[in-house]
Coordinates of C-alpha atoms in Angstrom, one line a residue:
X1425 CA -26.9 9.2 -20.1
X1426 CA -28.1 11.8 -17.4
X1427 CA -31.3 13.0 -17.5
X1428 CA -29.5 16.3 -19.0
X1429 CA -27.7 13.7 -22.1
X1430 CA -24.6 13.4 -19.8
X1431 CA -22.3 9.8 -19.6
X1432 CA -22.6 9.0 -16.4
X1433 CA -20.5 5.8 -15.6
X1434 CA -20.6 4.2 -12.1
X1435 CA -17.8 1.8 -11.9
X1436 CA -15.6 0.1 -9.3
X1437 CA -12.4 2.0 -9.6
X1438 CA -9.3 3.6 -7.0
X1439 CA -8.8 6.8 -9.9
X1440 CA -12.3 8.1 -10.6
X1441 CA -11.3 11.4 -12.2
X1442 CA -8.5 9.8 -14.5
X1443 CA -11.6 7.5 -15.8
X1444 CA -13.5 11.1 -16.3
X1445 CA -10.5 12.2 -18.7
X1446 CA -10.2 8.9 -20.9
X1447 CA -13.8 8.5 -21.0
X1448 CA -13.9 12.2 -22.1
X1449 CA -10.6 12.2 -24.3
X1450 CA -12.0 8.9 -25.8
X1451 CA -15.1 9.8 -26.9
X1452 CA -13.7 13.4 -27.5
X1453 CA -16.3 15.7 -25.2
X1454 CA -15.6 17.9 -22.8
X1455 CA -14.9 16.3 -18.8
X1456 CA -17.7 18.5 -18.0
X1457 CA -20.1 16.2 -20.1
X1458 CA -19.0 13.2 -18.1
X1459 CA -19.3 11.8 -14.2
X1460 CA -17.8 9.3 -12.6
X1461 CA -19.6 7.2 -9.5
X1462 CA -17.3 5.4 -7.5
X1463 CA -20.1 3.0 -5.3
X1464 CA -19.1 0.6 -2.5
X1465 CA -16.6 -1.7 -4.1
X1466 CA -14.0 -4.2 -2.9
X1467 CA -10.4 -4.4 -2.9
X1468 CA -8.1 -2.7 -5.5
X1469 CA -4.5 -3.5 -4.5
X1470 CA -3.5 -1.4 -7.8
X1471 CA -6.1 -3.5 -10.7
X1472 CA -8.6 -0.5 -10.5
X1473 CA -5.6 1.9 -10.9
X1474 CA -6.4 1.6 -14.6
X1475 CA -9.4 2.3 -17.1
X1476 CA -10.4 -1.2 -18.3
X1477 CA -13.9 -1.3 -19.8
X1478 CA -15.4 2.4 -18.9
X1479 CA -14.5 3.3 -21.9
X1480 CA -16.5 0.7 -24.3
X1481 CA -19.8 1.2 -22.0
X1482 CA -19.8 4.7 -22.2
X1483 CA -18.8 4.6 -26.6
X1484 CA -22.2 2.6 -26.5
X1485 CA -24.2 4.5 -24.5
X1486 CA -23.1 7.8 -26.6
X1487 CA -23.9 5.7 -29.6
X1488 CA -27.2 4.4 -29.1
X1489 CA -28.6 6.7 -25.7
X1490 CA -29.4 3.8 -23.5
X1491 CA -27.8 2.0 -20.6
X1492 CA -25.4 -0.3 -20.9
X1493 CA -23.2 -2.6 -18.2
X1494 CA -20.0 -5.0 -19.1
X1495 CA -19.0 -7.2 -16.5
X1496 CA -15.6 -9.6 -16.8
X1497 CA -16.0 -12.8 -16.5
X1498 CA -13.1 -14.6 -14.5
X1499 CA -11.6 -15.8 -17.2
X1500 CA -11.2 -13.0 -19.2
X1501 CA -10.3 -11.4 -15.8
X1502 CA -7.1 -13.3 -15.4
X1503 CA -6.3 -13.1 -19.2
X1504 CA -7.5 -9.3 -19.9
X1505 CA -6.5 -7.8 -16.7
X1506 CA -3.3 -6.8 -15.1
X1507 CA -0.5 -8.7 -14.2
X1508 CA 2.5 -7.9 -12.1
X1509 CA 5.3 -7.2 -14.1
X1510 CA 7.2 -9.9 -14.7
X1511 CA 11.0 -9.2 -13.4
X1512 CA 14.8 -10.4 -13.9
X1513 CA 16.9 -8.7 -11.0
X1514 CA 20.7 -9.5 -11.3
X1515 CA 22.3 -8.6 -7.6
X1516 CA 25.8 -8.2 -6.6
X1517 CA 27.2 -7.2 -2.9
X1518 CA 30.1 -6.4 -1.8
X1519 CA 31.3 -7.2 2.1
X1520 CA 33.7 -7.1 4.1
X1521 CA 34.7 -10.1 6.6
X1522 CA 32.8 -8.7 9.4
X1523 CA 29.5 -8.5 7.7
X1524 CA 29.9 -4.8 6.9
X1525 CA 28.1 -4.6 3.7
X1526 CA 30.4 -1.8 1.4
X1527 CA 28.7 -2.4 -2.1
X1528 CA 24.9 -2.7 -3.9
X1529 CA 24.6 -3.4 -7.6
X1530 CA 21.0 -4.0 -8.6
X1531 CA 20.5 -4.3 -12.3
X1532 CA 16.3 -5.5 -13.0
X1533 CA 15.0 -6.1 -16.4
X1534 CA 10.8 -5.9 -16.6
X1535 CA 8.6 -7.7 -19.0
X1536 CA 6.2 -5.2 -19.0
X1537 CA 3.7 -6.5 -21.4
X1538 CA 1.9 -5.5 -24.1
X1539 CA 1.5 -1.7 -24.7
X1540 CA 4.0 -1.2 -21.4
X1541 CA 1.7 0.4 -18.9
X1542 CA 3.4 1.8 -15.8
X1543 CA 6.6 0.5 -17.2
X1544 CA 9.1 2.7 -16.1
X1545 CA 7.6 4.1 -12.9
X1546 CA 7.1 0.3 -11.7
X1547 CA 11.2 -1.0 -12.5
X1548 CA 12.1 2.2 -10.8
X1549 CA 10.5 1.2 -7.7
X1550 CA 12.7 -2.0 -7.7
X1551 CA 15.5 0.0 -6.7
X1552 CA 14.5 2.7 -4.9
X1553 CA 12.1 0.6 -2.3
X1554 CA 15.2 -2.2 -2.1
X1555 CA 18.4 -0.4 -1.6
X1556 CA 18.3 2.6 0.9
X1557 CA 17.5 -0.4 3.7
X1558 CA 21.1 -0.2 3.2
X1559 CA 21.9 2.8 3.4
X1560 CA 25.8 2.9 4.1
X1561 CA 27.5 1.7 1.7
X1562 CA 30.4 3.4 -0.3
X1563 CA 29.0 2.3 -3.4
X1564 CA 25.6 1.6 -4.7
X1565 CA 23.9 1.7 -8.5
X1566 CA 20.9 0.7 -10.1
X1567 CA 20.2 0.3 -13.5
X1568 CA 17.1 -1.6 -15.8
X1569 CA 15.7 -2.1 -19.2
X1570 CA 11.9 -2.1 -19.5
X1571 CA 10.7 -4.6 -22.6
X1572 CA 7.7 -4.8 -24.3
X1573 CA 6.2 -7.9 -24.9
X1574 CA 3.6 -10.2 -26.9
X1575 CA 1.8 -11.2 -23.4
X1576 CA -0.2 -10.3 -20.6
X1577 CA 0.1 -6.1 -19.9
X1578 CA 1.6 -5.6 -16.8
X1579 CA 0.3 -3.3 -14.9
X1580 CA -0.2 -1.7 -10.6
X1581 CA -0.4 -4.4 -8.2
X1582 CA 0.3 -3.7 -4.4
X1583 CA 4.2 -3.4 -3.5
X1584 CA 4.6 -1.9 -7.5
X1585 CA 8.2 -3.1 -8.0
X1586 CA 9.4 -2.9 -4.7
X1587 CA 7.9 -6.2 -4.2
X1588 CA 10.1 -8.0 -6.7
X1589 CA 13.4 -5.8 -6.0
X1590 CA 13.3 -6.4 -2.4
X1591 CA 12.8 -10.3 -3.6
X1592 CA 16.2 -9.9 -4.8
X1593 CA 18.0 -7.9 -2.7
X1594 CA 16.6 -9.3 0.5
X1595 CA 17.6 -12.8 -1.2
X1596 CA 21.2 -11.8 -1.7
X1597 CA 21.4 -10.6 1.4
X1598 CA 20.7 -14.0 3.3
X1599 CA 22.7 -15.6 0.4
X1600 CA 25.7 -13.6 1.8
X1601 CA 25.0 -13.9 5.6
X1602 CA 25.2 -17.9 5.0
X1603 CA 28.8 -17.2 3.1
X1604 CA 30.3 -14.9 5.9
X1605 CA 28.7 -17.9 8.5
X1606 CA 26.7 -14.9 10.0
X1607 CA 23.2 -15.2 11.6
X1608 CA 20.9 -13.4 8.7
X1609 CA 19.3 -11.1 11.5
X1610 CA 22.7 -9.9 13.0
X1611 CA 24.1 -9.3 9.4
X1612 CA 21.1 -7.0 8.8
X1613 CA 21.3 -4.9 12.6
X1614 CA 24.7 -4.6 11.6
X1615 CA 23.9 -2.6 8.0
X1616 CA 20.5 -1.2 8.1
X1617 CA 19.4 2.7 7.7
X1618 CA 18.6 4.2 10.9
X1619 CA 16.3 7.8 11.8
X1620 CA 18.3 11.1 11.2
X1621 CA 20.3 9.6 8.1
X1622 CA 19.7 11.3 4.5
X1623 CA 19.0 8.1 2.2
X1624 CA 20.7 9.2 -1.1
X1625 CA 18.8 5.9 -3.0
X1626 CA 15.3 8.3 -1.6
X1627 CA 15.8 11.3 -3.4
X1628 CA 18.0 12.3 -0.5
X1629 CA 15.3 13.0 1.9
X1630 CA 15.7 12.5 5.6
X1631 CA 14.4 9.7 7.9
X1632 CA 12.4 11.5 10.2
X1633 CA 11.2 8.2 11.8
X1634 CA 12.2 4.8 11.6
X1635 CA 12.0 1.9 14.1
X1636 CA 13.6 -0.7 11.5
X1637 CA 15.9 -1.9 14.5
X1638 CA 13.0 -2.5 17.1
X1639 CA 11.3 -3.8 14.8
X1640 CA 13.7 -6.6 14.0
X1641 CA 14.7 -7.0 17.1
X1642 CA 10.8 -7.4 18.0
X1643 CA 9.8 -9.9 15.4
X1644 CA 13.2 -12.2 16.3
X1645 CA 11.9 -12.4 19.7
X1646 CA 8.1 -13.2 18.6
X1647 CA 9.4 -16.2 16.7
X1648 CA 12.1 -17.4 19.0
X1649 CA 14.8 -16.7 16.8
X1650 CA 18.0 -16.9 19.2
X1651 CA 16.7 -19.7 21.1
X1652 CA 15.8 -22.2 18.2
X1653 CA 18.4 -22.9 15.1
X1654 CA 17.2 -21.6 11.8
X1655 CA 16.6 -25.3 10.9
X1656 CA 15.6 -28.7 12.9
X1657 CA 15.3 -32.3 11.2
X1658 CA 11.5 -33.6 12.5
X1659 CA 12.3 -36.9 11.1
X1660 CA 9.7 -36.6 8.1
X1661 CA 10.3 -32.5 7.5
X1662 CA 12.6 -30.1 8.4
X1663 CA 11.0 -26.8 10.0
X1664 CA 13.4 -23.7 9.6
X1665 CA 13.3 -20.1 9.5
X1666 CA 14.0 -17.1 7.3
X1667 CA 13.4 -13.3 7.9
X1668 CA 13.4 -10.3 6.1
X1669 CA 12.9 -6.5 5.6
X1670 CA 12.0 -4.4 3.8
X1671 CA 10.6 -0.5 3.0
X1672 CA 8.1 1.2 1.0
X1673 CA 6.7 4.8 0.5
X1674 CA 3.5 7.0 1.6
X1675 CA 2.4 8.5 -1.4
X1676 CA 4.6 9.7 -4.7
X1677 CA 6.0 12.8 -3.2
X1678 CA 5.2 16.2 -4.5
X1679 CA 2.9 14.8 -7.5
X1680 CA -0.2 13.2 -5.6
X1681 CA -2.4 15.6 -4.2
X1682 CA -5.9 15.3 -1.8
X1683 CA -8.7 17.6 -2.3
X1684 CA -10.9 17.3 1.1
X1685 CA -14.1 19.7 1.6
X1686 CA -15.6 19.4 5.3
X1687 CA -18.9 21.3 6.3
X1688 CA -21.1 21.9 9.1
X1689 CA -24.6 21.0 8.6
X1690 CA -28.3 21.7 9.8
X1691 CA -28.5 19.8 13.8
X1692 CA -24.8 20.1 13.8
X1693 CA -23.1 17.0 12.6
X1694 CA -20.0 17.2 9.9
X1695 CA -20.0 16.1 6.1
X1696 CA -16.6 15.3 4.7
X1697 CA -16.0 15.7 0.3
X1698 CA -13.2 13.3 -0.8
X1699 CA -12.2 12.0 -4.1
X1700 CA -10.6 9.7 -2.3
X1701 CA -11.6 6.0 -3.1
X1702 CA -12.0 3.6 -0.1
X1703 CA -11.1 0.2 -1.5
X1704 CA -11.9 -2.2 1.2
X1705 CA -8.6 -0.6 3.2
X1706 CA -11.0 1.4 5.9
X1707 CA -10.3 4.8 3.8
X1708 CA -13.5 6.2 5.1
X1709 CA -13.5 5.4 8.6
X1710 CA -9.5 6.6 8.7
X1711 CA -11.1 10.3 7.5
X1712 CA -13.8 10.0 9.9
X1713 CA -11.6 9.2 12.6
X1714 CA -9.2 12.4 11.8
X1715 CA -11.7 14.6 11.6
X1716 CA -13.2 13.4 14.7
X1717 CA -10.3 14.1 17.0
X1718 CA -9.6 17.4 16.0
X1719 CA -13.1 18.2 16.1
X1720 CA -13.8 16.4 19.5
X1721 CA -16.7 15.0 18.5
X1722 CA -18.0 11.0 18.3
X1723 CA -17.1 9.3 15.2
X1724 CA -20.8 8.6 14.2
X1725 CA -21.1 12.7 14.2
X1726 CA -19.2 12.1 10.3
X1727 CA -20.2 11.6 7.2
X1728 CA -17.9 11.0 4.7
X1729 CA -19.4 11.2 1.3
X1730 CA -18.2 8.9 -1.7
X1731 CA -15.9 9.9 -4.3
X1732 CA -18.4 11.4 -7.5
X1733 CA -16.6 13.5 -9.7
X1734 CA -19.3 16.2 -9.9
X1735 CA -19.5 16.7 -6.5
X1736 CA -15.7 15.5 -5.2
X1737 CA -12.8 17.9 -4.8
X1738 CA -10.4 16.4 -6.6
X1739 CA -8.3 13.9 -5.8
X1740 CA -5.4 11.9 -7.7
X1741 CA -6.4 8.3 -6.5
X1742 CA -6.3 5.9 -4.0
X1743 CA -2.7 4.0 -4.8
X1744 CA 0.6 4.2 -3.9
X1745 CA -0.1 3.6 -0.1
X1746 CA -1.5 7.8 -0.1
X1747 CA -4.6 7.9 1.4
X1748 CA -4.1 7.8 4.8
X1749 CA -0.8 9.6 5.0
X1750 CA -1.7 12.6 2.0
X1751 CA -5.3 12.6 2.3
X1752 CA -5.8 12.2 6.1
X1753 CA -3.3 15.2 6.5
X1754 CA -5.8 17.3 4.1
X1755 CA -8.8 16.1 6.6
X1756 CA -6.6 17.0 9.5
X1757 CA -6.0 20.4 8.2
X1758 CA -9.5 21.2 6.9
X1759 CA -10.7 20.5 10.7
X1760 CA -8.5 23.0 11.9
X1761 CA -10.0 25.3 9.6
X1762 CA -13.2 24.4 10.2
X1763 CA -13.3 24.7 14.0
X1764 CA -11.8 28.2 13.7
X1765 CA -14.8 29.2 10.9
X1766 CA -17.3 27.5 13.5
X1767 CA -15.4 29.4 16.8
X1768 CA -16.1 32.6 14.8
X1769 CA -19.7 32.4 13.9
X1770 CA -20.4 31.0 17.7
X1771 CA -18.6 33.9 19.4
X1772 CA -21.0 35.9 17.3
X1773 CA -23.7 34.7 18.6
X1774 CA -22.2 34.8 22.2
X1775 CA -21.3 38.5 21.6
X1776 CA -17.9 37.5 22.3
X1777 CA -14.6 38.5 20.7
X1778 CA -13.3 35.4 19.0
X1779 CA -10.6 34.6 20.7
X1780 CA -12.6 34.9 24.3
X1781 CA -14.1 31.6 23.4
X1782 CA -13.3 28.3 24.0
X1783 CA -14.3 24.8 21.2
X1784 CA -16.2 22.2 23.5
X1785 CA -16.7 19.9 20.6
X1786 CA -20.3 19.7 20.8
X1787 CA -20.3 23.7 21.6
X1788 CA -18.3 27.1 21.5
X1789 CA -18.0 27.9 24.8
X1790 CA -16.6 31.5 26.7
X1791 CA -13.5 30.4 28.6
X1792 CA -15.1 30.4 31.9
X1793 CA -18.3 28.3 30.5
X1794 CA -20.6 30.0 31.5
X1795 CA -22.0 30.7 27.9
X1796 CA -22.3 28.1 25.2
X1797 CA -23.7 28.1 21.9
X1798 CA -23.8 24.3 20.6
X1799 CA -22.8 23.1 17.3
X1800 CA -27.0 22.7 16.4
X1801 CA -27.6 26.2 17.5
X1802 CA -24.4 27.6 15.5
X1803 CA -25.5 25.2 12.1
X1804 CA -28.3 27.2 12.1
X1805 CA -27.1 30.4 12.9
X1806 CA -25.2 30.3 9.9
X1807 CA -27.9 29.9 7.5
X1808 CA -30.3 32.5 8.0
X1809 CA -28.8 36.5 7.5
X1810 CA -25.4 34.8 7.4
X1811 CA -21.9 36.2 5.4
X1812 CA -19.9 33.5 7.2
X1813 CA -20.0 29.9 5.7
X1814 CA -19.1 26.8 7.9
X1815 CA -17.2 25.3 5.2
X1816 CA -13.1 24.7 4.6
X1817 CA -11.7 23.4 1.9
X1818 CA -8.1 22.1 2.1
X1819 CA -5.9 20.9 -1.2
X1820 CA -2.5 19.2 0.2
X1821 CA 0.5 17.4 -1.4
X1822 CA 3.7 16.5 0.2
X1823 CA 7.0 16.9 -1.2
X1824 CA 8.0 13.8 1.0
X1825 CA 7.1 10.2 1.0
X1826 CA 8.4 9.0 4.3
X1827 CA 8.8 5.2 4.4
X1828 CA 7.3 3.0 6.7
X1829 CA 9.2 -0.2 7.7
X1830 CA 8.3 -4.3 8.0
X1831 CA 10.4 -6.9 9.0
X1832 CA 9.0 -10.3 8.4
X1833 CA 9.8 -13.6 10.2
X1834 CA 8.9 -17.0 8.9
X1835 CA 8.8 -20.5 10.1
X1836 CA 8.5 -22.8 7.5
X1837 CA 8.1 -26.5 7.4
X1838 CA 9.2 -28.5 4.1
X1839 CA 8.4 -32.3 3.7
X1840 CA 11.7 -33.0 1.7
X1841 CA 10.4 -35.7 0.2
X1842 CA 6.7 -34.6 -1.2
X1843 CA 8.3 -30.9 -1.8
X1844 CA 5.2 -29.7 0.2
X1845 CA 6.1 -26.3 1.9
X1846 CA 3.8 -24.9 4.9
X1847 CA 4.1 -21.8 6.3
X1848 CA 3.7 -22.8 10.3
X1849 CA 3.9 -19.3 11.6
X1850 CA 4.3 -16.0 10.7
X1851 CA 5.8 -12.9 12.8
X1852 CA 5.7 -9.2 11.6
X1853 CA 6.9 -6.3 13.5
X1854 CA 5.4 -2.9 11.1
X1855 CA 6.4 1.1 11.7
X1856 CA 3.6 2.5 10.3
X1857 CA 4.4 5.8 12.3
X1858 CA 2.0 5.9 14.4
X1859 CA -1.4 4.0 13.4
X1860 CA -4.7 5.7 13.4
X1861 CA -6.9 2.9 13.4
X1862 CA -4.6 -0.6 14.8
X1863 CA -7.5 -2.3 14.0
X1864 CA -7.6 -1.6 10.3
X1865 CA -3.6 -1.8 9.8
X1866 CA -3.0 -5.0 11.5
X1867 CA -5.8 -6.7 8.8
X1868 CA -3.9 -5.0 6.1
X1869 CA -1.3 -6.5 7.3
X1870 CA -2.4 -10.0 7.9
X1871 CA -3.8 -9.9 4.3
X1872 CA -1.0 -8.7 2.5
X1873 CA 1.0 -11.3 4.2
X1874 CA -1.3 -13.6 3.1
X1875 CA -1.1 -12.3 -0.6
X1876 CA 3.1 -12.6 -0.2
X1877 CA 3.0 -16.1 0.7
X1878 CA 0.9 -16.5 -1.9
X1879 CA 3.3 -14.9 -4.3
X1880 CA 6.2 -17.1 -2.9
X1881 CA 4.4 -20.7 -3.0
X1882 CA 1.7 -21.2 -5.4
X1883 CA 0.4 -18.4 -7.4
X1884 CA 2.0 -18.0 -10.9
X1885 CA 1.8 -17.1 -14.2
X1886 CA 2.9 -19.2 -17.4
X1887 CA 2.1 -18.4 -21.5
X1888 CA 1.9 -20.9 -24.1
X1889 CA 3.4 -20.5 -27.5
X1890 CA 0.8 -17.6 -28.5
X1891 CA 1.3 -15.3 -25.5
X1892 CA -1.6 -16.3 -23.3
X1893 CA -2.0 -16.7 -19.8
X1894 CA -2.3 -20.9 -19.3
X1895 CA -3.7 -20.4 -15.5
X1896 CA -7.1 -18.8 -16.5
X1897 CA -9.6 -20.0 -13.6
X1898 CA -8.7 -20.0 -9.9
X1899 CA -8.4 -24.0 -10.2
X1900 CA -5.1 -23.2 -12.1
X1901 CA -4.3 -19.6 -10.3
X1902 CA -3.8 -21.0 -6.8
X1903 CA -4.4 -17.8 -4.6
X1904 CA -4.4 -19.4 -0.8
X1905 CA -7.0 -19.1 1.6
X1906 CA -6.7 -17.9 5.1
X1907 CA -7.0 -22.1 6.2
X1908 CA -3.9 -22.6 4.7
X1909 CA -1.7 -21.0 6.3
X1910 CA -0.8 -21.2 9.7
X1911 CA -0.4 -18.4 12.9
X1912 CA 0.1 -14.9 11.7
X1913 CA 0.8 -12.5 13.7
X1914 CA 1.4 -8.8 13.7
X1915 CA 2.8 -5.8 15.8
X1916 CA 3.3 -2.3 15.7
X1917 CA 7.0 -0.2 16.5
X1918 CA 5.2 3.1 16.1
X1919 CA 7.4 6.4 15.2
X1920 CA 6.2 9.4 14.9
X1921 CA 6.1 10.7 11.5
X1922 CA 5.7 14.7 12.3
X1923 CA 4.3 15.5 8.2
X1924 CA 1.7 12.7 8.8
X1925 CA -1.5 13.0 10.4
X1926 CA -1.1 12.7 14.2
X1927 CA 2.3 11.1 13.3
X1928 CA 1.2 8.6 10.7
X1929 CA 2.7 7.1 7.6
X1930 CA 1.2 4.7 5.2
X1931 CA 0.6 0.7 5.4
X1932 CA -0.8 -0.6 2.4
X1933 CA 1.8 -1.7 0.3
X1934 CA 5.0 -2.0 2.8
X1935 CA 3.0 -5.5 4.3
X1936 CA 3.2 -7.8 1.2
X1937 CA 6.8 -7.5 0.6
X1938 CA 8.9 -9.6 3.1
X1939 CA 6.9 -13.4 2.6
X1940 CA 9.0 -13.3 -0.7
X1941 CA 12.2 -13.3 0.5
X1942 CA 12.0 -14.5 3.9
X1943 CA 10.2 -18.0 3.1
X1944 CA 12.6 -18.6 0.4
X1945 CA 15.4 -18.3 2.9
X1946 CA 13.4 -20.5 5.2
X1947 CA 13.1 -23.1 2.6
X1948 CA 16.6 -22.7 1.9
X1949 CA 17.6 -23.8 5.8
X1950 CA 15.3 -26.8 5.5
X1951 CA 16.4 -28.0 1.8
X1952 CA 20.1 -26.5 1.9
X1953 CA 19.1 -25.6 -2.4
X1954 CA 18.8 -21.4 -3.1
X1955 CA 15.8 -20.8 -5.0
X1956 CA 16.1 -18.0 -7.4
X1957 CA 12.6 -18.4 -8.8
X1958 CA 8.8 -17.6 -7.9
X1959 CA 6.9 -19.4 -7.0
X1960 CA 8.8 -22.2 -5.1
X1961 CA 7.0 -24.9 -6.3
X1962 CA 6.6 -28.1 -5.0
X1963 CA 7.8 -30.0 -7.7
X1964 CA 11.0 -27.8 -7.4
X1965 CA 11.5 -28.6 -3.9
X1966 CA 11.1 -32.5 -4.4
X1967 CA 13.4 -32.5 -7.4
X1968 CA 15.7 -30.4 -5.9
X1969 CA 16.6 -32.9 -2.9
X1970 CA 17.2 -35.8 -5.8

């Protein structure tokens, strides 16, 4: 407790104010009696999307009035935590001759777990991230069952469904460009949504901006794709390729919101209120960097403060690939406001009419300079015999989600006779919009690749007779480390997304997706066997070529 008999919990979370309302529900006292710290913390990728143990530390703190701490260890963070849901996707297309694809029918069935968190929002995002790629067809359903189960919970992981639909779709979609004895790139240039068309699989909204096709068209020529056959015999492995697409979302349209408060303080540099968590994704440089071009002023002039629920405008979390496309729009906006509040107390002092001056980013100028008042000098203006204060605050949601776009090339090779499956190299063409910070998207990218080739080859899940989780340690969960994989490589397509901040839609999620389906494929040139199952083992690979 506070030193006013407040819970206080400081914990390493993405969804700070929904921890305030359990912790407040549980314990049955008012939010106002709790506060939520989110410090420095690492990645997320959707496990800090949910309460886990705030709860039980702050029960014993109200019960006994002194400090306590839980900490998992990795065991029971493998066995207690979230898994991915586990999914069965049935797919069926329908084509004509010439590669025109007429028909979807995408049917997934989710183990979500015990207690069935994020159930139905996660199966429905198997569908609706998988099937407007291909967006004109004359026919197209999707359908699921959710199932509780005596296991693991599933629960937010990056990609959220899409992942595993676009698995299966993407899969069937190779599967049929080998049966119509079409190139798998060609069949997908052929069929794939393009800007301008209304995506009725999207809640019917509009593609303002997509560069799917340059994108594909970029990442083929990266790997060499029409100058090398998708498979070669090396003697002792075969080395082939595979590609993929795929699409996600930026944000969950016209439900999460950003509260952003932005102020001018004393000596003239800018403090910036989010709720927003940063969770190793560069959340808080992103702000500082919006807020720094509309403002004009260098980045290092920005603070951005940590999310704390007693001090933090609200904010509904840091998932669902929002901050950047939601939140960064609320910074952009409460700049503008902002530098009009800060034009109006410097033409005060100026004895100017406000719209005879000029913003000089360090200064409010008059439109022939001559006169200037700087950003210091108007700081602390304002706080002596003041009625103006240089503060906005900005709440914004957007009733789109505009998808950004990834196509994925891979170049596997497979020892046929160990089963042993390398990843060699590892193109990616992304249309994030336009990207604030390249830097910070094209790690995102990197590392969510990483995670997908993870997902295709060696990490999985298994549960003995009683329900538990047999890989409990990270000598039996087989996450990869950058050293095992070979050259990845990423670009950019940019669009301009014109509801995003200086044109920008999301990144987080849309990166992990394509390794799935495009290694498979890859592995299915070199070993001439479909695998329906992840991971690919390589004890599947070797028995397959007996």
């Amino acid at each position: 407790t506070d030193a006013f008999g407040r819970i206080s919990v400081t914990t390493s979370t993405q969804v700070p104010f929904h921890v305030r309302r359990m912790v407040a529900q549980s314990l049955d006292i008012p939010q106002s009696q709790v506060q939520v710290i989110k410090p420095r913390i690492g990645g997320g990728f959707g496990s800090k999307q949910t309460g886990c143990c705030e709860i039980f530390v702050a029960f014993v703190t109200q019960q006994t009035g002194r400090p306590s701490y839980c900490c998992y260890t990795r065991e029971e963070t493998i066995t207690a935590g979230n898994s991915r849901h586990q999914m069965q996707m049935t797919v069926k297309l329908g084509a004509m001759n010439d590669g025109t694809i007429t028909a979807i029918d995408l049917h997934t069935l989710s183990n979500a777990g015990a207690y069935g968190e994020h159930a139905t929002t996660t199966i429905g995002l198997s569908g609706h991230k998988s099937l407007p790629i291909y967006n004109h067809v004359k026919a197209s359903r999707f359908n699921w069952d959710a199932v509780y189960t005596n296991t693991n919970r599933g629960g937010a992981y990056r990609g959220y469904g899409a992942t595993q639909g676009q698995f299966a779709v993407e899969s069937a979609v190779n599967e049929l460009a080998d049966m119509l004895h079409m190139d798998p790139a060609d069949l997908r240039l052929k069929n794939m949504v393009h800007e301008g068309e209304i995506m009725p699989q999207y809640y019917n909204e509009k593609l303002n901006a997509c560069a799917l096709d340059r994108c594909l068209l970029r990442a083929m020529d990266m790997i060499g794709w029409r100058d090398k056959p998708l498979a070669v015999d090396l003697g002792d492995r075969v080395r082939a390729l595979g590609c993929a697409l795929t699409m996600q979302g930026s944000g969950i349209s016209n439900v999460d919101i950003a509260g952003i408060d932005m102020r001018l303080e004393e000596d003239g540099f800018i403090t910036i209120g989010t709720g927003a968590t940063d969770n190793g994704m560069g959340v808080d440089t992103i702000l500082a960097q919006i807020a720094a071009e509309v403002l004009d002023c260098p980045l290092d002039n920005v603070t951005v403060l940590g999310a704390d629920t007693d001090s933090s405008p609200y904010d509904s979390g840091s998932y669902a690939s929002s901050t950047t496309y939601v939140t960064g729009k609320a910074v952009e906006q409460c700049a503008e406001q902002l530098k009009q509040k800060i034009c109006q107390v410097g033409a005060g002092l100026l004895g100017l009419d406000e719209r005879a001056v000029v913003f000089a980013g360090d200064a409010v100028t008059s439109e022939d300079g001559t006169q200037r008042a700087t950003l210091a000098q108007i700081a602390a203006a304002s706080q002596c015999g003041s009625n103006t204060a240089l503060e906005a605050v900005v709440t914004h949601s957007s009733e789109i989600s505009p998808p950004p776009f990834m196509v994925g090339a891979a170049e596997v090779e497979v020892d046929l006779e160990t089963g042993e499956a390398q990843v060699i190299r590892y193109e990616a063409a992304v249309d994030c919009g336009t990207p604030v910070n390249p830097n910070l998207a094209r790690v995102q990218a990197e590392g969510g690749i990483l995670q997908g080739i993870g997902m295709a080859l060696t990490e999985n899940v298994t549960y003995d007779d009683r329900g538990m989780p047999q890989e409990n340690s990270l000598m039996q969960y087989k996450i990869p480390a950058r050293n095992d994989i070979g050259h990845i490589h990423v670009v950019f397509e940019s669009s301009y997304e014109g509801t995003g901040p200086f044109g920008a839609k999301s990144i987080g999620e849309v990166v992990i997706n394509t390794p799935l389906p495009a290694v498979a494929d890859a592995i299915y040139h070199a070993t001439h066997k479909r695998f329906y199952e992840l991971p690919i083992t390589r004890e599947q690979i070797a028995l397959a070529g007996q």
